[in-house]
């Protein structure tokens, strides 16, 4: 919420620079980073948490691979033309992603 508060009160110039952009298409690196987010902090707690982290790394890696495959095999949703016309959306799909 701090990001939104800063933007609303001080404008876009007050925001920190973006450190890393997410890719537009499917990315194995992005899938792995999504599933392994925060696991380093859990593993650094030591003791039993470190063992738990090691044990869970295999299944989490498998989930990240499956996530990547799901991204590769899924298609972009396309609204029927009558729905687009009813909504008054005259923007082209290329403009909608910009």
JSON list of C-alpha atoms in Angstrom, two decimals:
[
{"chain": "A", "resi": 1, "resn": "UNK", "atom": "CA", "xyz": [0.00, 0.00, 0.00]},
{"chain": "A", "resi": 2, "resn": "UNK", "atom": "CA", "xyz": [2.98, 2.29, 0.47]},
{"chain": "A", "resi": 3, "resn": "UNK", "atom": "CA", "xyz": [3.58, 2.23, -3.28]},
{"chain": "A", "resi": 4, "resn": "UNK", "atom": "CA", "xyz": [0.00, 3.32, -3.99]},
{"chain": "A", "resi": 5, "resn": "UNK", "atom": "CA", "xyz": [0.05, 5.96, -1.25]},
{"chain": "A", "resi": 6, "resn": "UNK", "atom": "CA", "xyz": [3.24, 7.49, -2.60]},
{"chain": "A", "resi": 7, "resn": "UNK", "atom": "CA", "xyz": [1.88, 7.52, -6.13]},
{"chain": "A", "resi": 8, "resn": "UNK", "atom": "CA", "xyz": [-1.40, 9.16, -5.07]},
{"chain": "A", "resi": 9, "resn": "UNK", "atom": "CA", "xyz": [0.21, 11.80, -2.84]},
{"chain": "A", "resi": 10, "resn": "UNK", "atom": "CA", "xyz": [3.47, 12.61, -4.61]},
{"chain": "A", "resi": 11, "resn": "UNK", "atom": "CA", "xyz": [3.03, 11.40, -8.18]},
{"chain": "A", "resi": 12, "resn": "UNK", "atom": "CA", "xyz": [4.96, 8.92, -10.32]},
{"chain": "A", "resi": 13, "resn": "UNK", "atom": "CA", "xyz": [8.31, 10.69, -9.87]},
{"chain": "A", "resi": 14, "resn": "UNK", "atom": "CA", "xyz": [8.37, 9.77, -6.16]},
{"chain": "A", "resi": 15, "resn": "UNK", "atom": "CA", "xyz": [8.25, 6.04, -6.88]},
{"chain": "A", "resi": 16, "resn": "UNK", "atom": "CA", "xyz": [11.38, 3.89, -6.74]},
{"chain": "A", "resi": 17, "resn": "UNK", "atom": "CA", "xyz": [12.82, 2.67, -10.02]},
{"chain": "A", "resi": 18, "resn": "UNK", "atom": "CA", "xyz": [11.74, -0.78, -11.17]},
{"chain": "A", "resi": 19, "resn": "UNK", "atom": "CA", "xyz": [14.47, -3.31, -10.43]},
{"chain": "A", "resi": 20, "resn": "UNK", "atom": "CA", "xyz": [13.16, -6.24, -12.44]},
{"chain": "A", "resi": 21, "resn": "UNK", "atom": "CA", "xyz": [10.43, -6.47, -15.05]},
{"chain": "A", "resi": 22, "resn": "UNK", "atom": "CA", "xyz": [8.35, -9.60, -15.52]},
{"chain": "A", "resi": 23, "resn": "UNK", "atom": "CA", "xyz": [8.43, -11.14, -18.99]},
{"chain": "A", "resi": 24, "resn": "UNK", "atom": "CA", "xyz": [5.36, -10.79, -21.21]},
{"chain": "A", "resi": 25, "resn": "UNK", "atom": "CA", "xyz": [5.32, -14.41, -22.29]},
{"chain": "A", "resi": 26, "resn": "UNK", "atom": "CA", "xyz": [5.92, -17.74, -20.57]},
{"chain": "A", "resi": 27, "resn": "UNK", "atom": "CA", "xyz": [9.22, -17.91, -18.73]},
{"chain": "A", "resi": 28, "resn": "UNK", "atom": "CA", "xyz": [10.73, -20.79, -16.77]},
{"chain": "A", "resi": 29, "resn": "UNK", "atom": "CA", "xyz": [12.71, -18.32, -14.69]},
{"chain": "A", "resi": 30, "resn": "UNK", "atom": "CA", "xyz": [9.54, -16.42, -13.74]},
{"chain": "A", "resi": 31, "resn": "UNK", "atom": "CA", "xyz": [7.72, -19.65, -12.88]},
{"chain": "A", "resi": 32, "resn": "UNK", "atom": "CA", "xyz": [10.54, -20.77, -10.61]},
{"chain": "A", "resi": 33, "resn": "UNK", "atom": "CA", "xyz": [10.78, -17.38, -8.93]},
{"chain": "A", "resi": 34, "resn": "UNK", "atom": "CA", "xyz": [7.02, -17.37, -8.27]},
{"chain": "A", "resi": 35, "resn": "UNK", "atom": "CA", "xyz": [7.04, -20.79, -6.61]},
{"chain": "A", "resi": 36, "resn": "UNK", "atom": "CA", "xyz": [10.31, -20.31, -4.70]},
{"chain": "A", "resi": 37, "resn": "UNK", "atom": "CA", "xyz": [9.48, -16.80, -3.48]},
{"chain": "A", "resi": 38, "resn": "UNK", "atom": "CA", "xyz": [10.38, -16.48, 0.20]},
{"chain": "A", "resi": 39, "resn": "UNK", "atom": "CA", "xyz": [11.77, -19.97, 0.60]},
{"chain": "A", "resi": 40, "resn": "UNK", "atom": "CA", "xyz": [15.25, -18.59, 1.29]},
{"chain": "A", "resi": 41, "resn": "UNK", "atom": "CA", "xyz": [13.97, -16.79, 4.37]},
{"chain": "A", "resi": 42, "resn": "UNK", "atom": "CA", "xyz": [12.38, -19.99, 5.65]},
{"chain": "A", "resi": 43, "resn": "UNK", "atom": "CA", "xyz": [15.56, -21.97, 5.02]},
{"chain": "A", "resi": 44, "resn": "UNK", "atom": "CA", "xyz": [17.74, -19.43, 6.79]},
{"chain": "A", "resi": 45, "resn": "UNK", "atom": "CA", "xyz": [15.75, -19.89, 10.00]},
{"chain": "A", "resi": 46, "resn": "UNK", "atom": "CA", "xyz": [17.91, -22.94, 10.69]},
{"chain": "A", "resi": 47, "resn": "UNK", "atom": "CA", "xyz": [17.31, -26.32, 12.24]},
{"chain": "A", "resi": 48, "resn": "UNK", "atom": "CA", "xyz": [14.11, -28.09, 11.31]},
{"chain": "A", "resi": 49, "resn": "UNK", "atom": "CA", "xyz": [13.05, -25.31, 8.95]},
{"chain": "A", "resi": 50, "resn": "UNK", "atom": "CA", "xyz": [16.16, -25.86, 6.84]},
{"chain": "A", "resi": 51, "resn": "UNK", "atom": "CA", "xyz": [15.40, -29.59, 6.60]},
{"chain": "A", "resi": 52, "resn": "UNK", "atom": "CA", "xyz": [11.79, -28.79, 5.69]},
{"chain": "A", "resi": 53, "resn": "UNK", "atom": "CA", "xyz": [12.98, -26.40, 2.99]},
{"chain": "A", "resi": 54, "resn": "UNK", "atom": "CA", "xyz": [15.24, -29.04, 1.46]},
{"chain": "A", "resi": 55, "resn": "UNK", "atom": "CA", "xyz": [12.46, -31.63, 1.53]},
{"chain": "A", "resi": 56, "resn": "UNK", "atom": "CA", "xyz": [9.96, -29.27, -0.09]},
{"chain": "A", "resi": 57, "resn": "UNK", "atom": "CA", "xyz": [12.33, -28.01, -2.79]},
{"chain": "A", "resi": 58, "resn": "UNK", "atom": "CA", "xyz": [11.76, -31.04, -5.04]},
{"chain": "A", "resi": 59, "resn": "UNK", "atom": "CA", "xyz": [7.95, -30.82, -5.10]},
{"chain": "A", "resi": 60, "resn": "UNK", "atom": "CA", "xyz": [8.09, -27.04, -5.42]},
{"chain": "A", "resi": 61, "resn": "UNK", "atom": "CA", "xyz": [10.44, -27.38, -8.39]},
{"chain": "A", "resi": 62, "resn": "UNK", "atom": "CA", "xyz": [8.02, -29.84, -9.99]},
{"chain": "A", "resi": 63, "resn": "UNK", "atom": "CA", "xyz": [5.16, -27.36, -9.45]},
{"chain": "A", "resi": 64, "resn": "UNK", "atom": "CA", "xyz": [7.19, -24.61, -11.11]},
{"chain": "A", "resi": 65, "resn": "UNK", "atom": "CA", "xyz": [7.86, -26.83, -14.14]},
{"chain": "A", "resi": 66, "resn": "UNK", "atom": "CA", "xyz": [4.15, -27.68, -14.37]},
{"chain": "A", "resi": 67, "resn": "UNK", "atom": "CA", "xyz": [3.31, -23.98, -14.05]},
{"chain": "A", "resi": 68, "resn": "UNK", "atom": "CA", "xyz": [5.63, -23.23, -16.97]},
{"chain": "A", "resi": 69, "resn": "UNK", "atom": "CA", "xyz": [4.08, -26.00, -19.10]},
{"chain": "A", "resi": 70, "resn": "UNK", "atom": "CA", "xyz": [0.61, -24.67, -18.30]},
{"chain": "A", "resi": 71, "resn": "UNK", "atom": "CA", "xyz": [1.68, -21.23, -19.48]},
{"chain": "A", "resi": 72, "resn": "UNK", "atom": "CA", "xyz": [3.07, -22.66, -22.71]},
{"chain": "A", "resi": 73, "resn": "UNK", "atom": "CA", "xyz": [-0.08, -24.62, -23.51]},
{"chain": "A", "resi": 74, "resn": "UNK", "atom": "CA", "xyz": [-2.68, -22.02, -22.55]},
{"chain": "A", "resi": 75, "resn": "UNK", "atom": "CA", "xyz": [-4.05, -19.53, -25.04]},
{"chain": "A", "resi": 76, "resn": "UNK", "atom": "CA", "xyz": [-4.91, -15.88, -24.75]},
{"chain": "A", "resi": 77, "resn": "UNK", "atom": "CA", "xyz": [-8.62, -15.35, -24.16]},
{"chain": "A", "resi": 78, "resn": "UNK", "atom": "CA", "xyz": [-10.48, -13.68, -27.02]},
{"chain": "A", "resi": 79, "resn": "UNK", "atom": "CA", "xyz": [-13.87, -12.06, -26.52]},
{"chain": "A", "resi": 80, "resn": "UNK", "atom": "CA", "xyz": [-16.51, -12.64, -29.21]},
{"chain": "A", "resi": 81, "resn": "UNK", "atom": "CA", "xyz": [-17.03, -9.66, -31.50]},
{"chain": "A", "resi": 82, "resn": "UNK", "atom": "CA", "xyz": [-20.60, -9.09, -30.26]},
{"chain": "A", "resi": 83, "resn": "UNK", "atom": "CA", "xyz": [-19.30, -8.75, -26.69]},
{"chain": "A", "resi": 84, "resn": "UNK", "atom": "CA", "xyz": [-16.59, -6.33, -27.82]},
{"chain": "A", "resi": 85, "resn": "UNK", "atom": "CA", "xyz": [-19.20, -4.30, -29.71]},
{"chain": "A", "resi": 86, "resn": "UNK", "atom": "CA", "xyz": [-21.59, -4.26, -26.72]},
{"chain": "A", "resi": 87, "resn": "UNK", "atom": "CA", "xyz": [-18.82, -2.97, -24.45]},
{"chain": "A", "resi": 88, "resn": "UNK", "atom": "CA", "xyz": [-17.84, -0.25, -26.89]},
{"chain": "A", "resi": 89, "resn": "UNK", "atom": "CA", "xyz": [-14.25, -1.41, -26.88]},
{"chain": "A", "resi": 90, "resn": "UNK", "atom": "CA", "xyz": [-12.82, 0.04, -30.05]},
{"chain": "A", "resi": 91, "resn": "UNK", "atom": "CA", "xyz": [-9.17, -0.45, -29.10]},
{"chain": "A", "resi": 92, "resn": "UNK", "atom": "CA", "xyz": [-7.24, -3.04, -31.02]},
{"chain": "A", "resi": 93, "resn": "UNK", "atom": "CA", "xyz": [-5.69, -5.97, -29.10]},
{"chain": "A", "resi": 94, "resn": "UNK", "atom": "CA", "xyz": [-2.22, -4.51, -29.72]},
{"chain": "A", "resi": 95, "resn": "UNK", "atom": "CA", "xyz": [-3.25, -1.23, -28.09]},
{"chain": "A", "resi": 96, "resn": "UNK", "atom": "CA", "xyz": [-4.85, -3.00, -25.13]},
{"chain": "A", "resi": 97, "resn": "UNK", "atom": "CA", "xyz": [-1.51, -4.55, -24.12]},
{"chain": "A", "resi": 98, "resn": "UNK", "atom": "CA", "xyz": [0.47, -1.31, -24.36]}
]
